[in-house]
Amino acid sequence: MVLGEVRVLRPLVHLLIPLCIHWIAEEMTVSVLVDVTTRALCPGQAPCAEAIYLTGLQQTVVGVFKMVVLPVLGQLADDYGRKPLLLITISTSIVPFAVLAWNESRAFVYAYFVLRTISQIISQGSIFCISVAYAADVVESSKRASAFGWITGLFSASHVLGNVLARFLPEGWIFEVSITLLACSILYLKIFLVETISKVARPHQHVPCSTTALRVIQERWNSMKGTIVVVATSGILTRISLISFFYELGMSGINSILLYYLKSAFGFDKNQFSEILIMVGVGSIFSQILLLPLINPCVGEKGVLCIALISSIADAVLYGLAWAPWVPYLSASFGVVNVLVKPSTYAIVSKAAIATDQGKAQGFIAGVQAVASLLSPLVMSPLT
C-alpha cells in the first residue's frame, strides 16, 4: 500500500524537492527570530510587549492584503500557469532574511518586519494554494487525498529538518544558510518544474498602458466574480469556507504569539522552541504520510477533518491552562493530529471543484483563511 501511495508522487517530484528546501530554509529561522527580535527591541527583558504587538500588527496587515491577493494569485495560476506564480511567491522570502543576516540592530529588525510583511502578503498561503492546484492537475481525483497528505507530510518533515538545523547551527550562521537554501530552491524550480497549464496565445496589440491596466483590472474582477459564483453554487465549498474561517480564526491567533507566550511564561529559549517544533514535526510526518492514507478510506475526508478539529480544541485548551513547563510539550503532541486539517480540507475542496477551477477554489478558501488571520490578532495580541 505504501508503495502504491509513493507512486502517486512521481509527477510531483520536481515540485516537492524545491518546496522542501524552501520550507527548511524558512523554518530554521523561526526559533531564532524570537531571540533576535526581543534582544533588539527589549534588551534585558524577558516579556517583550513590543515584539508581540509588532507580530500582531504584521499578521493583521498581512491578513488585510491576503484577502485580495490570495484569490487573485489563484486565478493567475489558472490563467498564466503554476510555475511563474510559484517562482514569484517563493523568491519573496530572500530579502527579509538578508536584512537580518546583514545586521540585527533595532532599525534592521524594524526593516525586517516591513519586508517580511510584504513577503508574507505574497507568499503566505499562496505557495500551498498553487502547489495543491498543480497536484490536482497531475493526480487523479481518487488519489488526491493521499497526495495532499504526502505534501503536507513533507512540509512537516521539512519543518523537523529546519528545526534540527536551528538547534545545532550557531545562531550567527542561520540566516546565511537559510538564504543559500532559498536561492537553491528557486534555481531548481526554474530548471526542472514542468508547467501543467497551456497558456492561451493572445494577439499582440499596441495599446496605451492605461488601457492595458484597465483591461487587466477588468479581467481580474470578472474572474473574482466567477470564483464567488463557483463557491456560492456549491454547498460543499460554502460549508468548508465557514469551517476554514473559524478554525483559522482560533489557531492562527494562537500560533502567531505562542513562542512569545512560552518565553514570557516559562522562559523558553531557542533550544526549547526547536524541541517543541521538532516534536510536532516528527509526529506530523507519521500522521500525514502513514496514518492519513490508512484512515481516509475508512472515515473519508469529512471524518478526518472532524477528528483533527477536535484535537485542535484539546491542543488550545492545554496551552491556555499550562501550569508547568512540561504541559506545552504535552499540548504539542496533539499537533500530530491537528495537521490533518490541511490535507483533508484540500481534498474536499479539490473534489468539489472542476479541473479548470482548482486554482480559483483553493485561492478562495485561502482568502477566507486570510480574513480569519486578519481578525485573530485583534484579540490574541492584547490577551497575551
XYZ file of N, CA and C in Angstrom, residues 54-281:
684
model
N 4.083 44.023 17.543
C 4.571 44.111 16.165
C 4.192 42.868 15.369
N 4.309 41.693 16.025
C 3.921 40.444 15.367
C 2.430 40.442 15.055
N 1.614 40.911 16.007
C 0.172 41.007 15.772
C -0.167 41.991 14.676
N 0.527 43.146 14.661
C 0.307 44.136 13.605
C 0.693 43.569 12.243
N 1.826 42.851 12.219
C 2.272 42.228 10.969
C 1.219 41.259 10.450
N 0.693 40.433 11.337
C -0.304 39.446 10.911
C -1.578 40.135 10.439
N -1.959 41.233 11.096
C -3.164 41.963 10.696
C -3.007 42.562 9.303
N -1.867 43.219 9.059
C -1.621 43.828 7.748
C -1.578 42.753 6.666
N -0.887 41.644 6.958
C -0.826 40.537 6.003
C -2.233 40.027 5.707
N -3.052 39.884 6.755
C -4.414 39.398 6.566
C -5.255 40.318 5.702
N -5.087 41.643 5.886
C -5.854 42.615 5.089
C -5.582 42.426 3.603
N -4.318 42.354 3.250
C -3.954 42.285 1.837
C -4.135 40.874 1.264
N -3.941 39.852 2.105
C -4.117 38.480 1.605
C -5.547 38.210 1.180
N -6.508 38.905 1.768
C -7.900 38.704 1.384
C -8.089 38.919 -0.117
N -7.327 39.873 -0.659
C -7.414 40.170 -2.088
C -6.370 39.393 -2.880
N -5.137 39.343 -2.335
C -4.010 38.784 -3.088
C -4.163 37.288 -3.322
N -4.579 36.521 -2.301
C -4.643 35.067 -2.447
C -5.609 34.617 -3.543
N -6.867 35.092 -3.547
C -7.746 34.692 -4.659
C -7.213 35.117 -6.022
N -6.594 36.313 -6.089
C -6.051 36.784 -7.371
C -4.913 35.887 -7.845
N -4.013 35.497 -6.910
C -2.912 34.610 -7.285
C -3.434 33.249 -7.745
N -4.496 32.760 -7.099
C -5.103 31.510 -7.541
C -5.651 31.619 -8.951
N -6.296 32.745 -9.251
C -6.818 32.974 -10.604
C -5.678 33.070 -11.618
N -4.630 33.811 -11.264
C -3.496 33.962 -12.171
C -2.822 32.624 -12.446
N -2.777 31.744 -11.418
C -2.193 30.420 -11.621
C -3.015 29.596 -12.602
N -4.346 29.780 -12.594
C -5.202 29.098 -13.576
C -5.013 29.670 -14.968
N -4.784 30.988 -15.052
C -4.731 31.662 -16.355
C -3.345 31.641 -16.994
N -2.296 31.808 -16.172
C -0.950 32.013 -16.714
C 0.041 30.908 -16.355
N -0.386 29.943 -15.540
C 0.493 28.820 -15.223
C 0.926 28.788 -13.770
N 1.204 27.573 -13.288
C 1.615 27.388 -11.886
C 3.073 27.811 -11.675
N 3.928 27.498 -12.634
C 5.371 27.703 -12.454
C 5.748 29.168 -12.234
N 5.317 30.112 -13.086
C 5.715 31.512 -12.854
C 5.211 32.061 -11.533
N 4.012 31.636 -11.115
C 3.477 32.114 -9.837
C 4.251 31.538 -8.657
N 4.658 30.265 -8.758
C 5.480 29.673 -7.696
C 6.834 30.367 -7.604
N 7.442 30.664 -8.745
C 8.739 31.353 -8.735
C 8.634 32.716 -8.051
N 7.564 33.442 -8.336
C 7.385 34.766 -7.729
C 7.184 34.651 -6.217
N 6.291 33.758 -5.804
C 5.954 33.680 -4.381
C 7.118 33.155 -3.537
N 7.837 32.158 -4.045
C 8.945 31.592 -3.267
C 10.111 32.569 -3.138
N 10.341 33.367 -4.181
C 11.513 34.257 -4.183
C 11.384 35.419 -3.208
N 10.168 35.703 -2.711
C 9.984 36.886 -1.849
C 10.604 36.740 -0.461
N 10.966 35.525 -0.054
C 11.485 35.310 1.301
C 12.945 35.713 1.468
N 13.665 35.873 0.378
C 15.115 36.074 0.485
C 15.474 37.416 1.117
N 14.853 38.498 0.655
C 15.269 39.843 1.077
C 15.092 40.075 2.585
N 13.953 39.710 3.213
C 13.830 39.958 4.660
C 14.923 39.280 5.485
N 15.253 38.025 5.152
C 16.295 37.329 5.911
C 17.680 37.918 5.617
N 17.849 38.436 4.395
C 19.126 39.077 4.062
C 19.353 40.313 4.927
N 18.285 41.013 5.271
C 18.396 42.197 6.132
C 18.936 41.813 7.507
N 18.396 40.743 8.098
C 18.865 40.314 9.417
C 20.247 39.666 9.343
N 20.554 39.041 8.212
C 21.906 38.499 8.043
C 22.937 39.629 8.028
N 22.533 40.794 7.525
C 23.438 41.947 7.451
C 23.633 42.579 8.831
N 22.513 42.750 9.573
C 22.595 43.424 10.866
C 21.363 43.082 11.692
N 21.532 42.952 13.016
C 20.412 42.607 13.892
C 20.085 43.740 14.858
N 20.393 44.952 14.469
C 20.090 46.098 15.319
C 18.599 46.414 15.279
N 18.166 47.333 16.119
C 16.751 47.699 16.220
C 16.192 48.182 14.874
N 16.951 49.067 14.204
C 16.482 49.604 12.926
C 16.329 48.499 11.883
N 17.271 47.558 11.856
C 17.203 46.475 10.872
C 16.077 45.496 11.205
N 15.774 45.321 12.493
C 14.645 44.466 12.873
C 13.337 45.088 12.398
N 13.209 46.419 12.536
C 12.020 47.092 12.004
C 11.941 46.930 10.482
N 13.087 47.078 9.811
C 13.107 46.885 8.356
C 12.700 45.460 8.001
N 13.173 44.494 8.803
C 12.781 43.098 8.579
C 11.267 42.936 8.660
N 10.635 43.514 9.692
C 9.193 43.374 9.857
C 8.446 43.941 8.647
N 8.910 45.071 8.127
C 8.253 45.675 6.959
C 8.392 44.765 5.737
N 9.624 44.321 5.462
C 9.878 43.497 4.279
C 9.231 42.115 4.414
N 9.249 41.568 5.620
C 8.638 40.251 5.837
C 7.124 40.327 5.681
N 6.542 41.454 6.062
C 5.107 41.646 5.876
C 4.754 41.615 4.392
N 5.535 42.325 3.578
C 5.311 42.317 2.123
C 5.491 40.909 1.562
N 6.538 40.227 2.031
C 6.806 38.864 1.575
C 5.653 37.928 1.905
N 5.127 38.020 3.125
C 4.056 37.109 3.533
C 2.739 37.418 2.834
N 2.512 38.680 2.493
C 1.312 39.021 1.728
C 1.296 38.238 0.416
N 2.466 38.118 -0.202
C 2.564 37.442 -1.495
C 2.662 35.924 -1.351
N 3.404 35.451 -0.342
C 3.741 34.027 -0.304
C 2.959 33.207 0.716
N 2.522 33.800 1.812
C 1.902 33.011 2.881
C 0.556 32.457 2.425
N 0.449 31.170 2.348
C -0.778 30.527 1.884
C -0.818 30.313 0.388
N -0.264 31.238 -0.384
C -0.340 31.121 -1.837
C 0.535 29.986 -2.359
N 1.678 29.733 -1.711
C 2.551 28.636 -2.154
C 1.811 27.311 -2.040
N 1.153 27.084 -0.914
C 0.363 25.862 -0.749
C -0.796 25.823 -1.734
N -1.474 26.945 -1.881
C -2.633 27.020 -2.772
C -2.252 26.629 -4.203
N -1.176 27.202 -4.715
C -0.738 26.933 -6.094
C -0.190 25.515 -6.210
N 0.518 25.046 -5.184
C 1.075 23.688 -5.207
C -0.029 22.642 -5.231
N -1.082 22.875 -4.450
C -2.215 21.944 -4.426
C -2.920 21.938 -5.784
N -3.050 23.113 -6.393
C -3.651 23.173 -7.732
C -2.792 22.415 -8.741
N -1.462 22.537 -8.627
C -0.547 21.791 -9.504
C -0.747 20.287 -9.310
N -0.835 19.852 -8.040
C -1.034 18.424 -7.761
C -2.356 17.934 -8.339
N -3.402 18.763 -8.245
C -4.697 18.374 -8.810
C -4.632 18.236 -10.327
N -3.707 18.959 -10.968
C -3.541 18.850 -12.426
C -2.995 17.489 -12.842
N -2.148 16.881 -11.995
C -1.406 15.692 -12.421
C -1.773 14.421 -11.649
N -2.639 14.531 -10.629
C -3.017 13.361 -9.831
C -4.515 13.126 -9.985
N -4.910 11.882 -10.207
C -6.319 11.574 -10.374
C -7.097 11.822 -9.083
N -8.385 12.073 -9.224
C -9.223 12.511 -8.109
C -9.178 11.557 -6.915
N -9.235 10.254 -7.168
C -9.298 9.279 -6.071
C -8.010 9.206 -5.259
N -6.911 9.699 -5.813
C -5.612 9.634 -5.133
C -5.188 10.971 -4.523
N -6.014 11.990 -4.671
C -5.571 13.324 -4.262
C -5.428 13.461 -2.748
N -6.309 12.843 -1.973
C -6.191 12.957 -0.511
C -4.838 12.443 -0.049
N -4.401 11.308 -0.596
C -3.088 10.753 -0.249
C -1.966 11.673 -0.724
N -2.122 12.217 -1.946
C -1.096 13.123 -2.470
C -0.972 14.365 -1.602
N -2.122 14.932 -1.202
C -2.084 16.123 -0.348
C -1.510 15.787 1.020
N -1.816 14.553 1.514
C -1.231 14.119 2.780
C 0.284 14.037 2.703
N 0.786 13.524 1.574
C 2.237 13.467 1.383
C 2.836 14.870 1.291
N 2.148 15.775 0.617
C 2.664 17.145 0.503
C 2.769 17.788 1.879
N 1.692 17.708 2.666
C 1.732 18.313 4.000
C 2.655 17.535 4.928
N 2.783 16.209 4.703
C 3.725 15.424 5.492
C 5.166 15.834 5.229
N 5.500 16.050 3.965
C 6.837 16.528 3.624
C 7.057 17.951 4.131
N 5.979 18.726 4.200
C 6.056 20.051 4.824
C 6.466 19.912 6.289
N 5.873 18.952 6.994
C 6.237 18.710 8.388
C 7.665 18.182 8.504
N 8.046 17.283 7.586
C 9.419 16.765 7.605
C 10.420 17.889 7.394
N 10.083 18.808 6.504
C 10.955 19.960 6.275
C 11.065 20.821 7.523
N 9.966 20.955 8.248
C 9.999 21.711 9.497
C 10.903 21.037 10.519
N 10.843 19.711 10.580
C 11.723 18.989 11.505
C 13.188 19.255 11.146
N 13.519 19.103 9.870
C 14.902 19.324 9.441
C 15.335 20.767 9.685
N 14.413 21.699 9.448
C 14.727 23.094 9.699
C 15.003 23.372 11.159
N 14.216 22.753 12.034
C 14.421 22.947 13.471
C 15.655 22.216 13.987
N 15.988 21.082 13.368
C 17.241 20.401 13.722
C 18.432 21.297 13.378
N 18.395 21.897 12.189
C 19.461 22.826 11.806
C 19.526 24.009 12.773
N 18.344 24.544 13.150
C 18.318 25.670 14.081
C 18.844 25.277 15.453
N 18.604 24.010 15.823
C 19.030 23.539 17.150
C 20.541 23.423 17.239
N 21.198 23.019 16.157
C 22.622 22.700 16.233
C 23.532 23.701 15.513
N 22.982 24.513 14.606
C 23.814 25.528 13.952
C 24.050 26.707 14.894
N 25.215 27.332 14.847
C 25.418 28.583 15.586
C 24.430 29.634 15.108
N 23.947 30.452 16.021
C 22.934 31.446 15.680
C 23.405 32.377 14.565
N 24.693 32.707 14.540
C 25.218 33.627 13.538
C 25.201 33.091 12.121
N 25.029 31.781 11.955
C 25.029 31.176 10.618
C 23.629 30.956 10.046
N 22.626 31.035 10.880
C 21.296 30.559 10.484
C 20.738 31.344 9.300
N 20.816 32.656 9.319
C 20.235 33.434 8.226
C 21.012 33.244 6.930
N 22.333 33.115 7.015
C 23.134 32.889 5.809
C 22.800 31.554 5.157
N 22.688 30.505 5.980
C 22.341 29.182 5.449
C 20.935 29.210 4.845
N 20.011 29.876 5.517
C 18.633 29.972 5.027
C 18.580 30.642 3.658
N 19.306 31.744 3.487
C 19.314 32.458 2.207
C 19.875 31.569 1.099
N 20.928 30.820 1.401
C 21.524 29.915 0.411
C 20.520 28.854 -0.043
N 19.808 28.266 0.916
C 18.813 27.239 0.589
C 17.663 27.830 -0.223
N 17.227 29.019 0.119
C 16.145 29.660 -0.631
C 16.545 29.884 -2.088
N 17.770 30.320 -2.300
C 18.255 30.527 -3.665
C 18.306 29.210 -4.437
N 18.723 28.129 -3.771
C 18.779 26.806 -4.422
C 17.391 26.320 -4.821
N 16.404 26.563 -3.969
C 15.035 26.114 -4.272
C 14.488 26.828 -5.508
N 14.765 28.118 -5.624
C 14.299 28.889 -6.791
C 14.973 28.384 -8.063
N 16.266 28.142 -7.988
C 17.017 27.660 -9.151
C 16.505 26.297 -9.614
N 16.269 25.387 -8.664
C 15.762 24.043 -9.007
C 14.383 24.155 -9.672
N 13.526 24.968 -9.086
C 12.174 25.133 -9.622
C 12.212 25.665 -11.048
N 13.077 26.628 -11.274
C 13.191 27.240 -12.602
C 13.658 26.231 -13.646
N 14.577 25.359 -13.267
C 15.185 24.434 -14.235
C 14.316 23.212 -14.493
N 13.746 22.619 -13.442
C 13.174 21.277 -13.578
C 11.642 21.201 -13.591
N 10.937 22.154 -12.993
C 9.480 22.019 -12.918
C 8.843 22.165 -14.301
N 7.929 21.247 -14.622
C 7.223 21.250 -15.909
C 5.861 21.914 -15.712
N 5.564 22.882 -16.542
C 4.287 23.590 -16.452
C 3.137 22.668 -16.852
N 1.985 22.797 -16.179
C 0.819 21.957 -16.471
C -0.299 22.727 -17.155
N -0.175 24.046 -17.222
C -1.225 24.870 -17.828
C -0.795 25.310 -19.221
N -1.657 25.094 -20.200
C -1.397 25.571 -21.562
C -1.833 27.022 -21.654
N -0.870 27.894 -21.863
C -1.175 29.324 -21.916
C -1.841 29.665 -23.249
N -2.875 30.477 -23.167
C -3.600 30.898 -24.371
C -2.843 32.029 -25.054
N -2.529 31.823 -26.325
C -1.814 32.868 -27.075
C -2.733 34.053 -27.320
N -2.228 35.240 -27.037
C -3.021 36.444 -27.230
C -2.417 37.278 -28.351
N -3.241 37.838 -29.208
C -2.697 38.657 -30.301
C -1.976 39.880 -29.739
N -0.828 40.169 -30.337
C -0.027 41.305 -29.882
C -0.620 42.597 -30.436
N -0.948 43.506 -29.539
C -1.523 44.767 -29.966
C -0.796 45.908 -29.264
N -0.613 46.990 -29.986
C -0.020 48.182 -29.393
C -1.147 49.041 -28.819
N -1.278 48.990 -27.503
C -2.326 49.762 -26.835
C -1.695 50.572 -25.719
N -2.308 51.690 -25.331
C -1.761 52.504 -24.241
C -1.691 51.713 -22.935
N -0.741 52.105 -22.078
C -0.561 51.415 -20.794
C -1.828 51.505 -19.936
N -2.499 52.667 -20.001
C -3.712 52.837 -19.198
C -4.799 51.863 -19.636
N -4.904 51.622 -20.937
C -5.887 50.668 -21.458
C -5.547 49.252 -21.010
N -4.250 48.912 -21.065
C -3.817 47.587 -20.622
C -4.115 47.381 -19.149
N -3.835 48.401 -18.325
C -4.078 48.300 -16.884
C -5.569 48.111 -16.604
N -6.403 48.891 -17.292
C -7.851 48.759 -17.097
C -8.339 47.384 -17.521
N -7.772 46.859 -18.615
C -8.173 45.535 -19.090
C -7.808 44.453 -18.077
N -6.587 44.573 -17.508
C -6.144 43.594 -16.504
C -7.049 43.636 -15.281
N -7.387 44.866 -14.824
C -8.271 45.007 -13.657
C -9.637 44.411 -13.961
N -10.153 44.668 -15.164
C -11.458 44.131 -15.543
C -11.424 42.606 -15.590
N -10.337 42.031 -16.123
C -10.212 40.577 -16.178
C -10.193 39.983 -14.776
N -9.422 40.611 -13.871
C -9.338 40.099 -12.504
C -10.688 40.203 -11.801
N -11.396 41.308 -12.048
C -12.702 41.499 -11.422
C -13.701 40.447 -11.923
N -13.709 40.217 -13.229
C -14.605 39.197 -13.780
C -14.250 37.813 -13.244
N -12.937 37.544 -13.134
C -12.511 36.255 -12.595
C -12.907 36.112 -11.139
N -12.809 37.215 -10.369
C -13.205 37.184 -8.967
C -14.698 36.873 -8.836
N -15.517 37.524 -9.676
C -16.948 37.247 -9.643
C -17.227 35.790 -10.006
N -16.455 35.273 -10.976
C -16.610 33.867 -11.345
C -16.265 32.932 -10.195
N -15.230 33.287 -9.449
C -14.837 32.470 -8.296
C -15.938 32.452 -7.240
N -16.508 33.624 -6.968
C -17.586 33.707 -5.974
C -18.779 32.865 -6.405
N -19.088 32.901 -7.688
C -20.201 32.084 -8.206
C -19.903 30.594 -8.020
N -18.655 30.187 -8.313
C -18.262 28.782 -8.155
C -18.480 28.320 -6.714
N -18.066 29.148 -5.752
C -18.195 28.772 -4.338
C -19.651 28.835 -3.888
N -20.354 29.904 -4.292
C -21.736 30.097 -3.831
C -22.680 29.020 -4.350
N -22.393 28.468 -5.518
C -23.276 27.445 -6.091
C -22.916 26.032 -5.632
N -21.895 25.911 -4.811
C -21.509 24.606 -4.289
C -21.710 24.588 -2.774
N -22.631 23.755 -2.305
C -22.866 23.663 -0.864
C -21.635 23.211 -0.104
N -20.872 22.296 -0.697
C -19.666 21.788 -0.029
C -18.643 22.907 0.140
N -18.401 23.677 -0.918
C -17.416 24.754 -0.847
C -17.864 25.850 0.124
N -19.150 26.115 0.172
C -19.656 27.116 1.112
C -19.419 26.676 2.551
N -19.735 25.409 2.843
C -19.566 24.912 4.220
C -18.098 24.826 4.615
N -17.243 24.365 3.701
C -15.824 24.256 4.039
C -15.210 25.646 4.203
N -15.778 26.660 3.536
C -15.313 28.039 3.727
C -15.574 28.488 5.160
N -16.757 28.200 5.677
C -17.091 28.580 7.056
C -16.222 27.844 8.060
N -16.035 26.541 7.839
C -15.193 25.751 8.744
C -13.765 26.296 8.749
N -13.235 26.576 7.575
C -11.874 27.094 7.472
C -11.742 28.447 8.155
N -12.776 29.274 8.047
C -12.729 30.595 8.677
C -12.608 30.474 10.196
N -13.497 29.707 10.806
C -13.493 29.616 12.269
C -12.264 28.876 12.794
N -11.809 27.873 12.074
C -10.596 27.161 12.506
C -9.391 28.096 12.460
N -9.249 28.808 11.352
C -8.096 29.702 11.220
C -8.179 30.862 12.199
N -9.379 31.326 12.503
C -9.569 32.409 13.461
C -8.965 32.055 14.814
N -9.176 30.806 15.239
C -8.616 30.381 16.524
C -7.154 30.023 16.458
N -6.776 29.184 15.510
C -5.412 28.628 15.500
C -4.370 29.642 15.059
N -4.690 30.519 14.115
C -3.678 31.482 13.672
C -3.358 32.477 14.778
N -4.368 32.834 15.566
C -4.125 33.728 16.690
C -3.209 33.112 17.726
N -3.415 31.835 18.004
C -2.564 31.135 18.968
C -1.153 30.978 18.426
N -1.044 30.504 17.207
C 0.277 30.205 16.643
C 1.144 31.442 16.474
N 0.513 32.593 16.205
C 1.298 33.799 15.942
C 2.036 34.299 17.178
N 1.481 34.027 18.370
C 2.107 34.563 19.586
C 2.556 33.456 20.548
N 2.441 32.205 20.134
C 2.710 31.106 21.057
C 4.134 31.126 21.602
N 5.124 31.311 20.730
C 6.512 31.266 21.190
C 6.824 32.423 22.134
N 6.256 33.595 21.873
C 6.453 34.727 22.784
C 5.803 34.450 24.136
N 4.634 33.826 24.102
C 3.941 33.450 25.336
C 4.766 32.462 26.154
N 5.326 31.450 25.502
C 6.139 30.453 26.205
C 7.423 31.071 26.754
N 7.986 32.008 26.019
C 9.198 32.680 26.502
C 8.896 33.511 27.742
N 7.750 34.202 27.728
C 7.378 35.053 28.855
C 6.943 34.238 30.064
N 6.142 33.167 29.835
C 5.573 32.401 30.946
C 6.561 31.431 31.577
N 7.399 30.794 30.743
C 8.274 29.738 31.245
C 9.757 29.970 30.944
N 10.078 31.102 30.286
C 11.478 31.392 29.992
C 12.082 30.513 28.919
N 11.249 29.985 28.020
C 11.775 29.121 26.956
C 12.722 29.913 26.059
N 13.732 29.216 25.509
C 14.680 29.841 24.593
C 14.680 29.102 23.259
N 15.636 29.441 22.406
C 15.717 28.869 21.053
C 15.719 27.343 21.071
N 16.474 26.748 21.988
C 16.596 25.292 22.023
C 15.277 24.618 22.384
N 14.555 25.178 23.358
C 13.270 24.581 23.743
C 12.210 24.792 22.665
N 12.242 25.966 22.007
C 11.328 26.169 20.878
C 11.581 25.115 19.809
N 12.849 24.884 19.505
C 13.196 23.903 18.473
C 12.737 22.508 18.870
N 12.877 22.156 20.160
C 12.472 20.824 20.621
C 10.976 20.608 20.443
N 10.179 21.629 20.804
C 8.726 21.512 20.650
C 8.348 21.404 19.171
N 8.955 22.240 18.349
C 8.642 22.224 16.924
C 9.084 20.918 16.262
N 10.222 20.372 16.703
C 10.682 19.074 16.183
C 9.716 17.971 16.587
N 9.259 18.025 17.835
C 8.321 17.023 18.340
C 7.034 17.018 17.510
N 6.494 18.205 17.242
C 5.285 18.304 16.432
C 5.560 17.821 15.008
N 6.707 18.222 14.474
C 7.041 17.870 13.098
C 7.189 16.379 12.879
